[in-house]
Coordinates of C-alpha atoms in Angstrom, one line a residue:
Chain A
M484 CA 79.7 -20.2 -11.6
R485 CA 79.0 -16.8 -10.2
R486 CA 75.3 -17.3 -10.8
R487 CA 75.3 -20.6 -9.0
H488 CA 76.9 -18.9 -6.0
W489 CA 74.1 -16.4 -5.8
E490 CA 71.6 -19.2 -6.2
G491 CA 73.2 -21.0 -3.3
L492 CA 73.3 -17.9 -1.1
G493 CA 69.7 -17.0 -1.9
Y494 CA 68.6 -20.5 -1.0
V495 CA 70.4 -20.5 2.3
L496 CA 69.0 -17.1 3.3
L497 CA 65.5 -18.0 2.4
S498 CA 65.7 -21.2 4.3
L499 CA 67.0 -19.4 7.2
S500 CA 64.1 -16.9 7.2
A501 CA 61.7 -19.8 6.9
G502 CA 63.5 -21.6 9.8
A503 CA 63.4 -18.5 11.9
V504 CA 59.6 -18.5 11.9
L505 CA 59.6 -22.0 13.4
L506 CA 62.3 -21.1 15.8
V507 CA 60.4 -18.2 17.2
L508 CA 57.2 -20.3 17.6
G509 CA 59.2 -23.1 19.2
A510 CA 61.0 -20.7 21.6
V511 CA 57.7 -19.1 22.7
V512 CA 56.0 -22.4 23.3
L513 CA 59.0 -24.0 25.0
F514 CA 59.5 -21.0 27.3
L515 CA 55.9 -21.0 28.3
L516 CA 55.9 -24.7 28.8
V517 CA 58.9 -24.6 31.1
Q518 CA 57.7 -21.6 33.1
G519 CA 54.0 -22.3 33.1
A520 CA 53.7 -26.1 33.4
P521 CA 54.3 -26.2 37.2
A522 CA 51.2 -24.0 37.7
L523 CA 48.9 -26.3 35.7
S524 CA 46.7 -28.5 37.8
W525 CA 43.1 -29.6 37.9
E526 CA 42.5 -26.9 40.5
F527 CA 44.1 -24.2 38.3
F528 CA 41.4 -24.7 35.7
T529 CA 38.5 -25.2 38.1
S530 CA 38.9 -22.6 40.8
F531 CA 38.7 -18.9 41.3
P532 CA 41.8 -16.8 42.1
R533 CA 42.4 -16.4 45.8
R534 CA 44.4 -14.2 48.2
G535 CA 44.8 -11.2 46.0
M536 CA 45.4 -13.5 43.0
T537 CA 48.5 -15.1 44.4
Q538 CA 46.8 -18.5 44.6
G539 CA 43.9 -20.3 43.0
G540 CA 43.0 -20.7 39.4
I541 CA 41.6 -19.1 36.3
L542 CA 38.2 -20.6 36.0
P543 CA 36.3 -17.3 35.7
A544 CA 38.7 -16.0 33.1
L545 CA 38.5 -19.2 31.1
V546 CA 34.7 -19.2 31.2
G547 CA 34.6 -15.5 30.4
T548 CA 36.8 -15.9 27.3
G549 CA 34.7 -18.9 26.3
Y550 CA 31.6 -16.7 26.4
L551 CA 33.3 -13.8 24.6
M552 CA 34.3 -16.2 21.8
A553 CA 30.9 -17.8 21.5
G554 CA 29.3 -14.4 21.4
T555 CA 31.7 -13.2 18.8
V556 CA 31.0 -16.2 16.6
V557 CA 27.3 -15.7 16.9
I558 CA 27.5 -12.0 15.8
S559 CA 30.5 -11.8 13.4
V560 CA 30.0 -15.0 11.4
P561 CA 26.4 -14.4 10.1
L562 CA 27.1 -10.7 9.5
G563 CA 30.5 -11.3 7.9
V564 CA 29.2 -14.2 5.7
G565 CA 26.2 -12.1 4.7
A566 CA 28.5 -9.2 3.6
A567 CA 30.8 -11.6 1.8
V568 CA 27.9 -13.1 -0.1
W569 CA 26.7 -9.7 -1.1
L570 CA 30.2 -8.7 -2.2
S571 CA 31.0 -11.8 -4.2
E572 CA 27.5 -12.8 -5.5
Y573 CA 25.3 -9.7 -5.8
A574 CA 27.5 -6.6 -6.1
R575 CA 28.0 -5.7 -9.7
G576 CA 30.6 -2.9 -9.5
G577 CA 29.8 0.7 -8.8
R578 CA 30.4 3.1 -6.1
W579 CA 28.6 1.3 -3.3
L580 CA 30.7 -1.8 -3.9
R581 CA 33.9 0.2 -3.8
A582 CA 32.8 2.0 -0.6
V583 CA 32.1 -1.3 1.1
R584 CA 35.4 -2.8 0.0
V585 CA 37.4 0.2 1.2
G586 CA 35.4 0.0 4.4
V587 CA 36.3 -3.6 5.0
N588 CA 40.0 -3.0 4.4
A589 CA 40.0 0.1 6.6
L590 CA 38.3 -1.8 9.3
A591 CA 40.9 -4.6 9.1
G592 CA 43.6 -1.9 9.6
V593 CA 42.1 -0.3 12.7
P594 CA 44.3 -0.9 15.8
S595 CA 42.6 -2.9 18.4
I596 CA 42.8 -0.2 21.1
V597 CA 40.8 2.0 18.8
F598 CA 38.1 -0.7 18.8
G599 CA 38.3 -0.7 22.5
L600 CA 37.8 3.0 22.9
F601 CA 35.0 3.0 20.3
G602 CA 33.3 0.2 22.2
L603 CA 33.6 2.2 25.4
A604 CA 32.2 5.3 23.8
F605 CA 29.4 3.6 21.8
F606 CA 28.3 0.3 23.3
V607 CA 29.2 1.0 27.0
K608 CA 28.2 4.7 27.2
A609 CA 26.0 5.7 24.3
M610 CA 24.0 2.6 24.1
G611 CA 24.1 2.2 27.8
L612 CA 25.1 -1.4 27.8
G613 CA 27.7 -0.8 30.5
V614 CA 30.9 -2.7 30.9
S615 CA 29.5 -6.1 30.1
L616 CA 29.9 -9.3 28.2
L617 CA 27.6 -7.9 25.6
S618 CA 29.6 -4.8 25.0
G619 CA 32.8 -6.9 24.8
V620 CA 31.2 -9.3 22.3
L621 CA 30.0 -6.5 20.1
T622 CA 33.5 -4.8 20.2
L623 CA 35.3 -8.1 19.4
S624 CA 32.8 -8.8 16.6
L625 CA 33.8 -5.5 15.0
L626 CA 37.4 -6.6 15.2
A627 CA 36.7 -10.0 13.8
L628 CA 34.3 -8.9 11.1
P629 CA 36.7 -7.8 8.4
V630 CA 38.7 -11.0 8.7
V631 CA 35.6 -13.1 8.5
I632 CA 34.4 -11.1 5.4
R633 CA 37.7 -11.5 3.6
A634 CA 38.0 -15.2 4.3
A635 CA 34.4 -15.8 3.3
E636 CA 34.7 -13.8 0.2
E637 CA 37.8 -15.6 -0.8
A638 CA 36.1 -19.0 -0.2
L639 CA 33.1 -17.9 -2.3
R640 CA 35.2 -16.7 -5.1
A641 CA 37.0 -20.1 -5.1
V642 CA 33.7 -21.8 -6.0
P643 CA 33.9 -22.5 -9.7
E644 CA 31.7 -20.3 -12.0
E645 CA 30.5 -23.5 -13.6
F646 CA 28.5 -24.4 -10.5
R647 CA 26.7 -21.0 -10.6
E648 CA 26.0 -21.3 -14.3
G649 CA 24.7 -24.8 -13.8
A650 CA 22.3 -23.7 -11.2
Y651 CA 21.1 -20.6 -13.2
A652 CA 20.7 -22.6 -16.3
L653 CA 18.3 -24.8 -14.4
G654 CA 16.2 -21.8 -13.5
A655 CA 17.6 -21.1 -10.1
T656 CA 17.1 -17.7 -8.7
P657 CA 20.3 -16.0 -7.4
W658 CA 19.4 -16.8 -3.8
Q659 CA 18.6 -20.4 -4.7
A660 CA 21.9 -20.8 -6.5
I661 CA 23.7 -19.3 -3.5
H662 CA 22.2 -21.3 -0.7
T663 CA 21.9 -24.6 -2.4
V664 CA 25.2 -24.7 -4.4
V665 CA 27.6 -21.9 -3.8
L666 CA 27.4 -21.7 0.0
P667 CA 27.7 -25.4 0.7
A668 CA 30.7 -25.6 -1.7
A669 CA 32.4 -22.6 0.1
L670 CA 31.4 -23.7 3.6
P671 CA 34.7 -25.3 4.7
G672 CA 36.7 -22.3 3.6
I673 CA 34.2 -20.0 5.4
L674 CA 34.4 -22.0 8.6
T675 CA 38.2 -22.1 8.5
G676 CA 38.4 -18.3 8.1
A677 CA 35.8 -17.7 10.8
I678 CA 37.6 -19.9 13.3
L679 CA 40.9 -18.1 12.6
A680 CA 39.3 -14.7 13.1
V681 CA 37.6 -15.6 16.3
G682 CA 40.7 -17.3 17.6
R683 CA 42.6 -14.1 16.9
A684 CA 39.9 -12.0 18.7
A685 CA 40.0 -14.3 21.7
G686 CA 43.5 -13.3 22.5
E687 CA 43.0 -9.6 22.3
T688 CA 43.2 -7.5 25.4
A689 CA 42.7 -3.9 24.2
P690 CA 39.1 -4.3 22.8
I691 CA 37.8 -5.8 26.0
M692 CA 39.8 -3.8 28.5
F693 CA 37.2 -1.0 28.7
T694 CA 34.2 -2.8 27.5
A695 CA 33.8 -6.1 29.2
A696 CA 36.7 -7.2 31.4
A697 CA 36.7 -7.1 35.1
Y698 CA 39.7 -7.2 37.4
Y699 CA 38.0 -9.8 39.5
T700 CA 34.5 -11.2 39.7
P701 CA 33.4 -13.3 42.6
R702 CA 31.1 -15.4 40.5
L703 CA 30.6 -16.6 36.9
P704 CA 28.7 -14.3 34.7
R705 CA 24.9 -14.9 34.7
S706 CA 23.7 -12.5 32.1
P707 CA 25.0 -10.8 29.0
L708 CA 25.1 -7.5 31.0
D709 CA 27.5 -8.9 33.6
E710 CA 31.1 -8.0 33.7
V711 CA 33.4 -10.9 32.9
M712 CA 37.0 -11.9 33.5
A713 CA 38.9 -12.9 30.4
L714 CA 42.3 -14.7 30.0
P715 CA 44.2 -12.0 28.2
Y716 CA 43.1 -9.3 30.6
H717 CA 43.6 -11.5 33.6
L718 CA 47.1 -12.1 32.5
Y719 CA 47.7 -8.4 32.0
V720 CA 46.5 -7.4 35.4
M721 CA 48.3 -10.2 37.1
A722 CA 51.6 -9.1 35.5
T723 CA 51.2 -5.3 36.0
E724 CA 48.5 -4.3 38.5
S725 CA 48.0 -7.0 41.1
T726 CA 49.2 -6.3 44.6
F727 CA 51.9 -9.0 44.7
F728 CA 52.6 -9.4 41.1
W729 CA 56.1 -10.7 41.8
K730 CA 54.6 -13.6 43.7
T731 CA 52.4 -14.8 40.9
R732 CA 54.9 -15.5 38.1
H733 CA 54.1 -19.1 37.8
L734 CA 50.4 -18.3 37.7
Q735 CA 51.0 -15.7 35.0
Y736 CA 52.9 -18.2 32.9
G737 CA 50.3 -20.8 33.5
T738 CA 47.6 -18.4 32.3
A739 CA 49.7 -17.4 29.2
L740 CA 50.1 -21.1 28.4
A741 CA 46.4 -21.7 28.7
L742 CA 45.6 -18.8 26.4
L743 CA 48.2 -19.9 23.9
V744 CA 46.9 -23.5 23.9
L745 CA 43.4 -22.2 23.5
V746 CA 44.2 -20.0 20.5
L747 CA 46.5 -22.6 18.9
S748 CA 43.9 -25.3 19.3
F749 CA 41.6 -23.1 17.3
Y750 CA 44.2 -22.8 14.6
L751 CA 44.7 -26.5 14.7
I752 CA 41.0 -27.1 14.2
A753 CA 40.9 -24.7 11.3
G754 CA 43.9 -26.4 9.8
L755 CA 42.3 -29.9 10.1
L756 CA 39.1 -28.6 8.6
R757 CA 41.0 -27.1 5.7
A758 CA 43.0 -30.3 5.1
R759 CA 39.8 -32.4 5.3
A760 CA 38.0 -30.1 2.8
R761 CA 40.9 -30.2 0.4
R762 CA 41.0 -34.0 0.5
R763 CA 37.3 -34.2 -0.2
K764 CA 37.2 -31.4 -2.8
R765 CA 37.3 -32.6 -6.3
W766 CA 36.7 -29.7 -8.6
Chain B
M43 CA 28.5 0.5 -38.1
V44 CA 25.8 -0.5 -40.5
T45 CA 23.9 -3.6 -39.5
K46 CA 23.5 -5.9 -42.5
T47 CA 20.4 -8.1 -42.0
R48 CA 20.9 -11.5 -43.5
P49 CA 18.6 -12.2 -46.3
V50 CA 15.6 -14.3 -45.3
E51 CA 16.3 -16.7 -48.1
V52 CA 18.8 -18.5 -45.9
N53 CA 15.8 -19.9 -44.0
Q54 CA 13.8 -21.0 -47.0
R55 CA 15.2 -24.5 -47.1
I56 CA 14.5 -25.1 -43.3
E57 CA 11.2 -26.7 -42.5
A58 CA 8.8 -23.9 -41.8
E59 CA 6.1 -25.6 -39.6
A60 CA 6.1 -24.1 -36.1
P61 CA 9.7 -23.6 -35.4
A62 CA 10.9 -23.6 -31.8
F63 CA 12.8 -20.4 -32.0
R64 CA 12.4 -17.5 -34.4
V65 CA 15.5 -15.4 -34.3
R66 CA 15.1 -12.0 -36.0
N67 CA 17.9 -9.6 -36.6
L68 CA 19.7 -10.6 -33.4
S69 CA 22.8 -8.6 -32.6
F70 CA 24.9 -9.0 -29.5
F71 CA 27.4 -6.7 -27.8
Y72 CA 30.1 -7.2 -25.2
G73 CA 30.6 -3.5 -24.3
R74 CA 31.3 -1.9 -27.6
E75 CA 32.4 -5.1 -29.3
K76 CA 29.7 -6.5 -31.7
V77 CA 29.8 -10.3 -31.3
L78 CA 26.7 -11.3 -33.2
K79 CA 25.7 -9.3 -36.3
G80 CA 22.0 -9.3 -37.2
I81 CA 21.3 -13.0 -37.1
T82 CA 17.9 -14.2 -38.5
M83 CA 17.0 -17.9 -38.5
D84 CA 14.3 -20.3 -37.5
I85 CA 15.3 -23.2 -35.3
P86 CA 13.0 -26.2 -36.0
R87 CA 11.2 -28.1 -33.3
H88 CA 12.2 -31.7 -32.5
R89 CA 15.3 -31.5 -34.6
V90 CA 19.0 -31.2 -33.9
T91 CA 20.4 -27.9 -35.1
A92 CA 24.2 -27.5 -35.1
I93 CA 25.8 -24.1 -34.8
M94 CA 29.4 -24.5 -36.1
G95 CA 32.2 -22.1 -36.8
P96 CA 35.7 -21.3 -35.7
S97 CA 36.5 -20.3 -32.1
G98 CA 35.4 -16.7 -31.4
C99 CA 32.7 -16.7 -34.1
G100 CA 30.0 -16.1 -31.5
K101 CA 28.4 -19.5 -31.4
S102 CA 28.6 -20.0 -27.6
T103 CA 27.3 -16.4 -27.2
F104 CA 24.4 -17.3 -29.5
L105 CA 23.5 -20.2 -27.3
R106 CA 23.6 -18.1 -24.2
V107 CA 21.1 -15.7 -25.7
L108 CA 18.6 -18.5 -26.1
N109 CA 18.3 -19.0 -22.3
R110 CA 19.4 -15.4 -21.4
L111 CA 22.4 -16.8 -19.5
Y112 CA 24.5 -14.0 -21.0
E113 CA 22.9 -11.6 -18.5
R114 CA 25.4 -12.6 -15.9
I115 CA 28.1 -10.9 -17.8
P116 CA 28.4 -7.2 -17.1
G117 CA 28.2 -5.1 -20.2
A118 CA 26.5 -7.7 -22.3
K119 CA 23.6 -6.5 -24.4
A120 CA 21.3 -8.2 -27.0
T121 CA 19.2 -6.4 -29.6
G122 CA 16.6 -7.8 -32.1
E123 CA 14.0 -10.4 -31.3
V124 CA 14.1 -14.1 -30.4
W125 CA 10.6 -15.6 -30.3
L126 CA 9.8 -18.8 -28.3
D127 CA 6.2 -19.8 -27.8
G128 CA 4.9 -16.4 -28.8
E129 CA 7.1 -14.5 -26.4
N130 CA 10.1 -12.4 -27.2
I131 CA 12.7 -13.8 -24.8
L132 CA 14.8 -10.7 -25.1
D133 CA 12.0 -8.7 -23.5
P134 CA 13.4 -7.5 -20.2
R135 CA 10.0 -8.2 -18.5
L136 CA 10.3 -11.9 -19.4
D137 CA 10.4 -14.3 -16.5
V138 CA 13.9 -15.8 -16.9
V139 CA 13.2 -18.6 -14.4
A140 CA 10.2 -19.8 -16.6
L141 CA 12.4 -19.4 -19.7
R142 CA 15.2 -21.6 -18.3
R143 CA 12.7 -24.3 -17.3
K144 CA 11.8 -24.5 -20.9
V145 CA 15.3 -24.2 -22.2
G146 CA 17.8 -26.4 -20.6
M147 CA 21.6 -26.2 -21.1
V148 CA 24.6 -28.5 -21.0
F149 CA 28.0 -27.0 -20.8
Q150 CA 31.4 -27.6 -22.4
K151 CA 33.0 -29.0 -19.3
P152 CA 30.8 -31.4 -17.3
N153 CA 29.7 -29.4 -14.3
P154 CA 27.9 -31.6 -11.8
F155 CA 27.3 -30.0 -8.4
P156 CA 29.3 -31.4 -5.5
K157 CA 26.3 -33.4 -4.4
S158 CA 25.1 -37.0 -4.9
I159 CA 24.1 -38.4 -8.3
F160 CA 20.4 -38.3 -7.1
D161 CA 20.6 -34.8 -5.7
N162 CA 22.2 -33.5 -8.9
V163 CA 19.3 -34.8 -11.0
A164 CA 16.7 -33.8 -8.4
Y165 CA 18.2 -30.3 -8.1
G166 CA 16.0 -28.7 -10.8
P167 CA 12.7 -30.2 -9.8
R168 CA 13.5 -29.3 -6.1
I169 CA 14.1 -25.6 -6.8
H170 CA 10.9 -25.5 -8.8
G171 CA 9.0 -26.8 -5.8
V172 CA 8.7 -30.6 -6.4
R173 CA 8.6 -32.3 -3.0
G174 CA 8.2 -35.9 -1.9
R175 CA 10.6 -38.8 -2.2
R176 CA 8.6 -40.9 -4.5
K177 CA 7.8 -38.2 -7.0
L178 CA 11.5 -37.1 -7.1
S179 CA 12.6 -40.7 -7.4
F180 CA 10.3 -41.1 -10.4
I181 CA 11.6 -38.0 -12.1
V182 CA 15.2 -38.9 -11.4
E183 CA 14.9 -42.4 -12.8
R184 CA 13.1 -41.1 -15.9
A185 CA 15.7 -38.4 -16.5
L186 CA 18.6 -40.8 -16.0
R187 CA 17.0 -43.3 -18.4
Q188 CA 16.5 -40.5 -21.0
A189 CA 20.2 -39.7 -20.6
A190 CA 21.1 -43.4 -21.0
L191 CA 22.8 -43.4 -17.7
W192 CA 20.3 -45.2 -15.5
D193 CA 21.8 -48.7 -15.8
E194 CA 25.3 -47.5 -14.9
V195 CA 24.3 -45.6 -11.8
K196 CA 21.1 -47.1 -10.5
D197 CA 22.9 -48.9 -7.6
K198 CA 24.9 -45.8 -6.5
L199 CA 22.6 -42.9 -6.6
K200 CA 23.8 -41.7 -3.3
R201 CA 27.4 -41.6 -4.4
S202 CA 29.1 -38.3 -5.2
A203 CA 28.7 -37.2 -8.8
F204 CA 32.4 -36.8 -8.9
D205 CA 32.8 -40.6 -8.6
L206 CA 31.6 -40.8 -12.2
S207 CA 33.8 -40.7 -15.3
G208 CA 33.9 -37.6 -17.5
G209 CA 31.5 -39.0 -20.0
Q210 CA 29.1 -40.2 -17.3
Q211 CA 29.3 -36.8 -15.6
Q212 CA 28.3 -35.2 -18.9
R213 CA 25.3 -37.6 -19.3
L214 CA 24.5 -36.8 -15.7
C215 CA 24.4 -33.1 -16.6
I216 CA 22.1 -33.9 -19.5
A217 CA 19.8 -35.9 -17.1
R218 CA 19.9 -32.9 -14.7
A219 CA 18.7 -30.6 -17.5
L220 CA 16.1 -33.1 -18.7
A221 CA 14.7 -33.5 -15.2
V222 CA 13.0 -30.1 -15.3
E223 CA 11.2 -31.3 -18.6
P224 CA 12.5 -28.6 -20.9
Q225 CA 11.3 -28.3 -24.5
V226 CA 14.8 -27.3 -25.7
L227 CA 18.2 -28.5 -24.9
L228 CA 21.1 -26.2 -25.6
M229 CA 24.5 -28.0 -25.8
D230 CA 27.7 -26.0 -25.8
E231 CA 30.4 -28.2 -27.2
P232 CA 29.3 -31.0 -24.9
T233 CA 32.0 -33.4 -26.0
S234 CA 35.0 -31.2 -26.2
A235 CA 36.3 -32.4 -22.8
L236 CA 35.6 -36.1 -23.5
D237 CA 37.4 -39.1 -25.1
P238 CA 36.1 -40.6 -28.4
A239 CA 34.2 -43.4 -26.8
A240 CA 32.3 -41.1 -24.4
T241 CA 31.8 -38.7 -27.3
A242 CA 30.2 -41.4 -29.4
K243 CA 27.7 -42.1 -26.6
I244 CA 26.8 -38.5 -26.2
E245 CA 26.3 -38.1 -30.0
E246 CA 24.0 -41.2 -30.1
L247 CA 22.1 -39.7 -27.2
V248 CA 21.7 -36.4 -29.0
R249 CA 20.1 -38.1 -32.0
T250 CA 17.7 -40.0 -29.7
L251 CA 16.8 -36.9 -27.7
S252 CA 15.7 -35.0 -30.8
Q253 CA 12.6 -37.2 -30.9
G254 CA 11.2 -35.4 -27.9
F255 CA 13.3 -32.3 -27.6
T256 CA 14.6 -29.4 -29.7
V257 CA 18.3 -29.6 -29.6
V258 CA 20.7 -26.8 -30.4
I259 CA 24.3 -27.9 -30.3
V260 CA 27.3 -25.8 -30.7
T261 CA 30.4 -27.4 -32.0
H262 CA 33.7 -26.6 -33.7
N263 CA 33.9 -30.2 -34.9
L264 CA 32.7 -30.5 -38.4
Q265 CA 32.3 -34.3 -38.3
Q266 CA 30.2 -33.9 -35.2
A267 CA 27.9 -31.4 -36.8
A268 CA 27.6 -33.8 -39.8
R269 CA 26.9 -36.8 -37.7
V270 CA 24.3 -35.5 -35.2
S271 CA 22.4 -32.6 -36.8
H272 CA 19.5 -32.2 -39.1
H273 CA 20.4 -28.6 -39.9
T274 CA 23.6 -26.7 -39.7
A275 CA 24.3 -23.1 -39.3
F276 CA 27.7 -21.7 -40.1
L277 CA 28.8 -18.7 -38.1
L278 CA 31.8 -16.6 -39.0
S279 CA 32.9 -13.5 -37.0
G280 CA 29.4 -13.1 -35.6
E281 CA 27.7 -13.4 -39.0
L282 CA 25.3 -16.2 -40.1
V283 CA 27.0 -17.1 -43.3
E284 CA 24.9 -20.1 -44.3
Y285 CA 22.1 -22.2 -42.8
A286 CA 20.8 -25.2 -44.5
P287 CA 19.9 -28.9 -44.0
T288 CA 23.1 -30.5 -42.8
E289 CA 23.6 -32.8 -45.9
E290 CA 23.1 -29.9 -48.2
L291 CA 25.4 -27.6 -46.4
F292 CA 28.2 -30.1 -46.3
T293 CA 27.9 -31.3 -49.9
R294 CA 26.7 -28.2 -51.8
P295 CA 27.7 -25.1 -49.8
K296 CA 26.4 -22.0 -51.4
D297 CA 28.8 -19.5 -49.9
P298 CA 32.5 -19.7 -50.7
R299 CA 33.4 -19.0 -47.1
T300 CA 31.5 -22.1 -46.0
E301 CA 33.3 -24.1 -48.6
D302 CA 36.6 -22.7 -47.4
Y303 CA 35.8 -23.7 -43.8
L304 CA 34.6 -27.2 -44.8
T305 CA 37.8 -27.8 -46.8
G306 CA 39.9 -26.6 -43.9
R307 CA 41.2 -23.4 -45.4
F308 CA 40.8 -21.8 -42.0
S309 CA 39.7 -23.1 -38.6

């Protein structure tokens, strides 16, 4: 009897914690919808901010974030997948392997503001790239890299050993086995992880604050060495630094909503991809 | 530990003309554990040789020495000599890719790649540089016919290999191995995951294949060894206890341990 009571209580508590997660997400989304929806319009997405940011839209920030994400994919995915392939397929124990593994974990634990400052010191100053799209992309790639590596390594390890043995037994070289059998089988998992990592990076403010983001640019970026506006930073400056920040509440919420939808849609794509892969996977 | 070399007389009743493999004093270690203990035997060409014994006797390991697939396991080490075509395949300088083209392998669980039926069979030729649709089609058809699978799959070569039944998948894996035109086919308990009907088909196939290939088949199933093989080797705790023509080994075992095994006193 006693035991059943505890069982019941445990079940209720655990369900509550699970429910709380949904509740928080629901509350955030609902709040942003109510506050931000009035700001949304065609013009909001297609025009520049005007009159000290109290009017107009978020076009340059949207485009800037798009460029940052695309650049981050281009750099962090090949590098991350390469590292993951080495870790899971080539590395055979030893100090070097341990060092890389510790490095990946440490990198994943570094606070994003530290990446921002490192980017400022290294890419912006030391390499002389200046505050630019390129510096921002490189900094965000560092942030996304450990996540991409971990996801890709997990996906590679989930590929059954029998596939590798099958390929090796036919006389495949390690690289042939990897690129003809192992990588294709792991691809859905790798893509899912990469999308999640880049989605996460897209919402970060700290890494781009000193490396790429501009308070305002009068035109869209034309070269990788241009400064860019970006959604998270735009939101930050509108809420804290703009001259009439109390007049721009609805624009701030609209921007927050746009950022949230952008990031969540990435998660959605990742989820769909994963579901599709699971349906088609038969080993 | 003292390595006891098996007396050469175990081989005397095996046909001597140009064996496929000459195994000489082969020992194998996983770390410090000795899994094979000084095995010496000749594996005859164009015959089916069964390696039987209880689980953990080292029979799968023995097979993985013959194509050097054991190398993927960290800490694995083989000593002694295994000769194939005048080359010691344990020589670290040996080209393993060339070895594995000559020595194909079929695994315990059917392991087709997540690709189409055609691409599975064409995999080996492709990685060895065969190009051209017509050439590949020819090779694929020939291999599928050899594996007695062609009639069942000729209309669905583009379908996923996973659409096939377990027995068909295993024959597909045999076709995939045959497509690179090996001399030897190693089979590691190829029917242990299959139902009796599928098993019968594979066994029939094994007998047919021995006309053109040297087959080494590992099994823990006595009846299977008796049905498919010309010669049988009995392995116990890494030691080659007895090796003789199958009929002889099953009817007049020389070693009491073989007799115990055959009469089911341990398994």
